[in-house]
Amino acid sequence: MSNNQFDLADRIAVVTGGGGVLGSSISKSLLEAGVKVVILDIRQEALDAKIADLKDAGEVIGLVCNVLDRDSLKNVRQQILDKWGRIDILVNAAGGNMPGATLTEEQTVFDMKFEDFNKVNDLNLNGTVYPSIVFGEAMARQGKGSIINISSMATYSAITRVPGYSVAKTGVNIFTQWMAMEMAIQFDEKIRVNAIAPGFFIGDQNRAVLINPDGSYTERSKKVIARTPMKRFGDITELNGIVQFLCSDSASFITGTIIPVDGGFSAFSGV
Ligand code: NAD
């Protein structure tokens, strides 16, 4: 057995939203660290494309699963336990904002669409809570595990025009702290729950509001960069180190934290 505290070889990870930008990048880095990875996504075509990309990096399978459907989650939990016998790591990367849940420049607070507000809340909050409970139960039975949630800069101070997403991700923060506390008290201190809070990364969901069709920065982008001491957007591979660290035994006394990966955005008052 390796005495390298960062060693993750042969652990079993589940990455929800693994067909997406962040989930697939995190999956690739886990595979390269020797982890066996199950990517879950609601979209079969996204899974097929990512499995084709990831299969040379290590042992990976893709399963269709809706993170808002507890039967679907329990079904894949059973399939994973039948195949590999345990679940060591859960990365809750299914989520994101939705166009209808973002106010346009012309809209006021009173134009908020409740249906979209509820949808974005459901996906980002319950889409983290349900998998954490279903896969966390398997971790509790085996006495060890690490859960990593994805928070956001929208939880430190208010960001214009994104009410539902901000509320949901703030819910993810307190859920992270609550579950970390309960898992340590009720079961074993070896089950840890943490979150990472990415700063601004160009992804499929926010590209249109950050980058103009000609490739230049939008006015919103310029504001983000002005508030980011490192003066740039993040590269999604810059999330990999913290995820690997939090999954590993080197983080054995770290639970209930929300760690920003943001080029200093959350530390800066703007003055
Ligand atoms: P993405 O849209 O590329 O990936 C999300 C994936 O989740 C998609 O493949 C989608 O099919 C899947 N999904 C949606 N609903 C689902 C459901 N009900 N069940 C299962 N899968 C479902 O988004 P991303 O940019 O990779 O973001 C991943 C996470 O990181 C999200 O929580 C997002 O809010 C967060 N985040 C992203 C950024 C960024 O800059 N990209 C910044 C901060 C936080």
Short mmCIF file of C-alpha atoms and ligand atoms in Angstrom, two decimals:
data_model
loop_
_atom_site.label_atom_id
_atom_site.label_comp_id
_atom_site.label_asym_id
_atom_site.label_seq_id
_atom_site.Cartn_x
_atom_site.Cartn_y
_atom_site.Cartn_z
CA MET A 1 0.00 0.00 0.00
CA SER A 2 1.24 3.48 -0.86
CA ASN A 3 2.16 5.81 2.00
CA ASN A 4 1.58 8.81 -0.27
CA GLN A 5 -1.27 10.69 1.43
CA PHE A 6 -2.41 12.05 -1.92
CA ASP A 7 -2.76 8.58 -3.44
CA LEU A 8 -6.20 7.87 -4.93
CA ALA A 9 -5.42 4.71 -6.88
CA ASP A 10 -8.28 2.21 -7.18
CA ARG A 11 -10.86 4.37 -5.41
CA ILE A 12 -14.34 4.44 -6.91
CA ALA A 13 -15.79 7.84 -7.81
CA VAL A 14 -19.23 8.91 -8.96
CA VAL A 15 -19.37 12.22 -10.83
CA THR A 16 -22.86 13.59 -11.49
CA GLY A 17 -23.20 15.84 -14.52
CA GLY A 18 -20.18 13.98 -15.88
CA GLY A 19 -21.37 14.70 -19.40
CA GLY A 20 -20.78 18.42 -18.80
CA VAL A 21 -17.76 20.69 -18.93
CA LEU A 22 -16.60 20.66 -15.30
CA GLY A 23 -17.74 17.12 -14.50
CA SER A 24 -15.86 15.60 -17.43
CA SER A 25 -12.70 17.59 -16.72
CA ILE A 26 -12.76 16.51 -13.06
CA SER A 27 -13.45 12.91 -14.16
CA LYS A 28 -10.43 12.96 -16.45
CA SER A 29 -8.13 14.13 -13.68
CA LEU A 30 -9.47 11.47 -11.30
CA LEU A 31 -8.96 8.78 -13.96
CA GLU A 32 -5.38 9.96 -14.45
CA ALA A 33 -4.88 9.60 -10.68
CA GLY A 34 -5.91 5.92 -10.93
CA VAL A 35 -9.51 6.34 -9.76
CA LYS A 36 -12.27 4.23 -11.35
CA VAL A 37 -14.96 6.69 -12.40
CA VAL A 38 -18.70 6.42 -13.02
CA ILE A 39 -20.07 9.43 -14.84
CA LEU A 40 -23.78 10.08 -14.48
CA ASP A 41 -25.78 12.36 -16.73
CA ILE A 42 -29.36 12.80 -17.81
CA ARG A 43 -28.27 13.02 -21.47
CA GLN A 44 -27.23 9.75 -23.11
CA GLU A 45 -25.54 11.57 -26.01
CA ALA A 46 -23.38 13.61 -23.61
CA LEU A 47 -22.33 10.41 -21.84
CA ASP A 48 -21.45 8.70 -25.14
CA ALA A 49 -19.30 11.64 -26.24
CA LYS A 50 -17.48 11.91 -22.90
CA ILE A 51 -16.90 8.17 -22.56
CA ALA A 52 -15.27 8.23 -26.02
CA ASP A 53 -13.00 11.08 -24.80
CA LEU A 54 -12.21 9.57 -21.40
CA LYS A 55 -11.82 5.87 -22.07
CA ASP A 56 -8.07 6.09 -22.75
CA ALA A 57 -7.49 7.89 -19.44
CA GLY A 58 -8.58 4.94 -17.26
CA GLU A 59 -11.47 2.74 -16.18
CA VAL A 60 -14.69 4.70 -16.75
CA ILE A 61 -18.35 3.89 -17.26
CA GLY A 62 -21.31 6.13 -18.00
CA LEU A 63 -24.83 5.65 -16.66
CA VAL A 64 -27.93 7.65 -17.49
CA CYS A 65 -29.35 9.06 -14.27
CA ASN A 66 -31.56 11.97 -13.26
CA VAL A 67 -30.19 13.47 -10.04
CA LEU A 68 -33.70 14.66 -9.17
CA ASP A 69 -35.13 11.15 -9.26
CA ARG A 70 -34.30 9.15 -6.14
CA ASP A 71 -35.29 5.83 -7.71
CA SER A 72 -32.93 6.51 -10.61
CA LEU A 73 -30.14 7.32 -8.12
CA LYS A 74 -30.78 4.17 -6.07
CA ASN A 75 -30.81 2.11 -9.23
CA VAL A 76 -27.37 3.33 -10.34
CA ARG A 77 -26.04 3.00 -6.77
CA GLN A 78 -26.94 -0.69 -6.91
CA GLN A 79 -25.33 -1.11 -10.34
CA ILE A 80 -22.10 0.49 -9.08
CA LEU A 81 -22.05 -1.58 -5.88
CA ASP A 82 -22.68 -4.75 -7.92
CA LYS A 83 -19.77 -3.91 -10.20
CA TRP A 84 -17.18 -2.42 -7.82
CA GLY A 85 -18.50 -3.08 -4.31
CA ARG A 86 -18.02 0.43 -2.91
CA ILE A 87 -18.31 4.18 -3.55
CA ASP A 88 -15.44 6.28 -2.16
CA ILE A 89 -15.97 9.64 -3.84
CA LEU A 90 -19.01 11.62 -4.97
CA VAL A 91 -18.58 14.82 -6.98
CA ASN A 92 -21.91 16.63 -7.41
CA ALA A 93 -21.27 18.45 -10.70
CA ALA A 94 -24.80 18.30 -12.19
CA GLY A 95 -26.20 21.81 -12.05
CA GLY A 96 -25.90 25.25 -13.53
CA ASN A 97 -27.95 28.27 -14.38
CA MET A 98 -30.76 28.37 -16.97
CA PRO A 99 -31.47 31.20 -19.42
CA GLY A 100 -35.08 31.76 -18.22
CA ALA A 101 -33.88 32.10 -14.62
CA THR A 102 -31.57 35.03 -15.46
CA LEU A 103 -33.04 38.53 -15.64
CA THR A 104 -32.25 40.36 -18.87
CA GLU A 105 -30.84 43.91 -18.80
CA GLU A 106 -34.36 45.22 -19.42
CA GLN A 107 -36.14 43.21 -16.70
CA THR A 108 -36.71 44.30 -13.11
CA VAL A 109 -36.97 42.17 -9.98
CA PHE A 110 -40.73 41.95 -10.60
CA ASP A 111 -40.26 40.19 -13.95
CA MET A 112 -38.73 37.16 -12.23
CA LYS A 113 -40.21 33.95 -13.64
CA PHE A 114 -41.13 31.75 -10.70
CA GLU A 115 -41.26 28.56 -12.73
CA ASP A 116 -37.65 29.02 -13.88
CA PHE A 117 -36.63 30.15 -10.39
CA ASN A 118 -38.01 26.88 -9.02
CA LYS A 119 -36.40 24.77 -11.75
CA VAL A 120 -32.94 26.21 -11.17
CA ASN A 121 -33.37 25.84 -7.43
CA ASP A 122 -34.44 22.25 -7.79
CA LEU A 123 -31.55 21.21 -10.01
CA ASN A 124 -28.80 23.00 -8.09
CA LEU A 125 -30.01 22.35 -4.54
CA ASN A 126 -31.99 19.09 -4.63
CA GLY A 127 -29.71 17.84 -7.42
CA THR A 128 -26.94 17.97 -4.81
CA VAL A 129 -28.98 16.89 -1.78
CA TYR A 130 -30.50 13.71 -3.29
CA PRO A 131 -27.25 12.15 -4.63
CA SER A 132 -25.46 13.07 -1.39
CA ILE A 133 -28.06 11.16 0.63
CA VAL A 134 -28.27 8.16 -1.72
CA PHE A 135 -24.51 7.70 -2.26
CA GLY A 136 -23.68 8.95 1.25
CA GLU A 137 -25.65 5.98 2.61
CA ALA A 138 -23.30 3.60 0.79
CA MET A 139 -20.34 5.51 2.27
CA ALA A 140 -21.85 5.30 5.77
CA ARG A 141 -22.16 1.51 5.40
CA GLN A 142 -18.52 1.14 4.37
CA GLY A 143 -17.31 3.72 6.96
CA LYS A 144 -15.36 5.99 4.59
CA GLY A 145 -16.02 8.47 1.81
CA SER A 146 -15.64 11.97 0.49
CA ILE A 147 -18.39 14.12 -1.01
CA ILE A 148 -17.57 17.26 -2.97
CA ASN A 149 -20.25 19.77 -3.90
CA ILE A 150 -19.98 22.67 -6.33
CA SER A 151 -20.83 26.08 -4.92
CA SER A 152 -20.38 29.45 -6.62
CA MET A 153 -19.12 33.01 -6.25
CA ALA A 154 -22.82 33.96 -6.25
CA THR A 155 -22.92 32.88 -2.57
CA TYR A 156 -20.34 35.30 -1.15
CA SER A 157 -22.10 38.51 -2.17
CA ALA A 158 -24.92 39.18 -4.59
CA ILE A 159 -24.28 38.96 -8.34
CA THR A 160 -26.71 40.85 -10.57
CA ARG A 161 -29.52 39.09 -12.47
CA VAL A 162 -29.19 35.49 -11.17
CA PRO A 163 -31.64 35.11 -8.26
CA GLY A 164 -32.51 31.39 -8.39
CA TYR A 165 -28.99 30.14 -8.98
CA SER A 166 -27.60 32.32 -6.17
CA VAL A 167 -30.23 31.13 -3.69
CA ALA A 168 -29.73 27.48 -4.65
CA LYS A 169 -25.94 27.58 -4.40
CA THR A 170 -26.18 29.32 -1.03
CA GLY A 171 -28.39 26.40 -0.02
CA VAL A 172 -25.63 24.06 -1.22
CA ASN A 173 -23.21 25.80 1.15
CA ILE A 174 -25.28 25.26 4.28
CA PHE A 175 -26.23 21.75 3.17
CA THR A 176 -22.49 21.00 2.82
CA GLN A 177 -21.85 22.22 6.36
CA TRP A 178 -24.90 20.46 7.76
CA MET A 179 -24.19 17.11 6.17
CA ALA A 180 -20.48 17.30 7.10
CA MET A 181 -21.42 17.87 10.72
CA GLU A 182 -24.06 15.10 10.81
CA MET A 183 -21.87 12.53 9.04
CA ALA A 184 -19.01 13.14 11.48
CA ILE A 185 -21.27 13.00 14.53
CA GLN A 186 -23.58 10.15 13.50
CA PHE A 187 -21.27 7.79 11.67
CA ASP A 188 -17.56 8.08 11.41
CA GLU A 189 -15.28 11.03 11.07
CA LYS A 190 -13.97 9.36 7.94
CA ILE A 191 -16.94 10.51 5.86
CA ARG A 192 -16.22 14.06 4.83
CA VAL A 193 -18.34 16.60 2.93
CA ASN A 194 -16.82 19.72 1.37
CA ALA A 195 -17.56 22.15 -1.45
CA ILE A 196 -15.50 24.06 -3.94
CA ALA A 197 -16.64 27.50 -5.09
CA PRO A 198 -15.36 28.13 -8.61
CA GLY A 199 -14.81 31.72 -9.61
CA PHE A 200 -15.37 32.64 -13.22
CA PHE A 201 -14.63 29.99 -15.82
CA ILE A 202 -15.95 30.20 -19.36
CA GLY A 203 -18.45 27.34 -19.69
CA ASP A 204 -21.31 26.45 -22.04
CA GLN A 205 -23.84 28.03 -19.68
CA ASN A 206 -22.22 31.44 -19.33
CA ARG A 207 -20.29 31.86 -22.60
CA ALA A 208 -22.96 34.06 -24.17
CA VAL A 209 -22.98 36.54 -21.28
CA LEU A 210 -19.18 36.69 -20.98
CA ILE A 211 -17.92 36.56 -24.58
CA ASN A 212 -19.23 38.55 -27.56
CA PRO A 213 -19.72 36.76 -30.89
CA ASP A 214 -16.47 38.39 -32.11
CA GLY A 215 -14.55 36.86 -29.18
CA SER A 216 -14.14 40.10 -27.19
CA TYR A 217 -15.19 40.44 -23.54
CA THR A 218 -18.71 41.68 -22.78
CA GLU A 219 -19.24 44.56 -20.34
CA ARG A 220 -20.09 41.94 -17.69
CA SER A 221 -16.82 40.12 -18.37
CA LYS A 222 -14.86 43.32 -17.97
CA LYS A 223 -16.47 43.83 -14.54
CA VAL A 224 -15.51 40.27 -13.53
CA ILE A 225 -11.91 40.75 -14.59
CA ALA A 226 -11.73 44.13 -12.80
CA ARG A 227 -12.77 42.35 -9.56
CA THR A 228 -10.40 39.39 -10.04
CA PRO A 229 -6.94 40.21 -8.65
CA MET A 230 -5.35 37.63 -10.99
CA LYS A 231 -6.96 39.52 -13.91
CA ARG A 232 -8.16 36.49 -15.87
CA PHE A 233 -10.81 33.77 -16.10
CA GLY A 234 -9.97 30.40 -14.61
CA ASP A 235 -9.06 27.37 -16.65
CA ILE A 236 -11.27 24.43 -15.69
CA THR A 237 -8.21 22.23 -15.12
CA GLU A 238 -7.40 24.55 -12.20
CA LEU A 239 -10.21 22.86 -10.23
CA ASN A 240 -8.58 19.45 -10.42
CA GLY A 241 -5.95 19.91 -7.71
CA ILE A 242 -8.42 20.88 -5.00
CA VAL A 243 -10.80 18.04 -5.92
CA GLN A 244 -7.99 15.47 -5.72
CA PHE A 245 -6.77 16.95 -2.45
CA LEU A 246 -10.24 16.88 -0.85
CA CYS A 247 -10.77 13.25 -1.93
CA SER A 248 -7.44 12.12 -0.54
CA ASP A 249 -6.33 11.10 2.95
CA SER A 250 -4.24 14.28 3.13
CA ALA A 251 -7.55 16.11 3.78
CA SER A 252 -8.50 13.73 6.62
CA PHE A 253 -9.32 16.55 9.10
CA ILE A 254 -11.08 18.77 6.55
CA THR A 255 -14.87 18.66 6.44
CA GLY A 256 -17.65 21.23 6.04
CA THR A 257 -15.47 23.70 4.13
CA ILE A 258 -16.34 25.76 1.05
CA ILE A 259 -13.11 26.49 -0.77
CA PRO A 260 -12.96 29.28 -3.36
CA VAL A 261 -10.96 28.68 -6.55
CA ASP A 262 -11.31 32.15 -7.94
CA GLY A 263 -8.10 34.05 -8.62
CA GLY A 264 -8.83 36.13 -5.51
CA PHE A 265 -12.34 37.32 -6.56
CA SER A 266 -13.97 36.56 -3.19
CA ALA A 267 -11.09 38.09 -1.22
CA PHE A 268 -11.20 41.45 -3.00
CA SER A 269 -13.49 44.29 -1.91
CA GLY A 270 -13.11 45.99 -5.28
CA VAL A 271 -11.27 48.95 -3.71
P1 NAD B 1 -22.57 21.84 -17.83
O1 NAD B 1 -23.91 22.32 -18.30
O2 NAD B 1 -21.47 21.75 -18.84
O3 NAD B 1 -22.75 20.41 -17.15
C1 NAD B 1 -23.83 20.08 -16.35
C2 NAD B 1 -24.25 18.66 -16.71
O4 NAD B 1 -25.30 18.27 -15.83
C3 NAD B 1 -24.78 18.52 -18.15
O5 NAD B 1 -24.07 17.52 -18.85
C4 NAD B 1 -26.25 18.15 -17.96
O6 NAD B 1 -26.74 17.26 -18.94
C5 NAD B 1 -26.22 17.49 -16.58
N1 NAD B 1 -27.54 17.52 -15.95
C6 NAD B 1 -28.46 18.52 -15.98
N2 NAD B 1 -29.55 18.17 -15.31
C7 NAD B 1 -29.34 16.91 -14.84
C8 NAD B 1 -30.09 16.01 -14.07
N3 NAD B 1 -31.33 16.33 -13.64
N4 NAD B 1 -29.56 14.82 -13.77
C9 NAD B 1 -28.32 14.48 -14.20
N5 NAD B 1 -27.55 15.29 -14.94
C10 NAD B 1 -28.05 16.50 -15.25
O7 NAD B 1 -22.15 22.76 -16.59
P2 NAD B 1 -20.71 23.02 -15.98
O8 NAD B 1 -20.22 24.33 -16.45
O9 NAD B 1 -19.87 21.81 -16.13
O10 NAD B 1 -21.10 23.20 -14.44
C11 NAD B 1 -21.06 22.12 -13.52
C12 NAD B 1 -21.32 22.65 -12.13
O11 NAD B 1 -20.36 23.66 -11.80
C13 NAD B 1 -22.68 23.31 -11.97
O12 NAD B 1 -23.16 23.10 -10.67
C14 NAD B 1 -22.37 24.77 -12.17
O13 NAD B 1 -23.32 25.57 -11.56
C15 NAD B 1 -21.04 24.84 -11.45
N6 NAD B 1 -20.25 26.00 -11.80
C16 NAD B 1 -19.79 26.21 -13.06
C17 NAD B 1 -19.03 27.34 -13.30
C18 NAD B 1 -18.49 27.62 -14.67
O14 NAD B 1 -17.90 28.69 -14.83
N7 NAD B 1 -18.65 26.73 -15.65
C19 NAD B 1 -18.74 28.23 -12.29
C20 NAD B 1 -19.24 27.99 -11.02
C21 NAD B 1 -19.97 26.86 -10.78
#
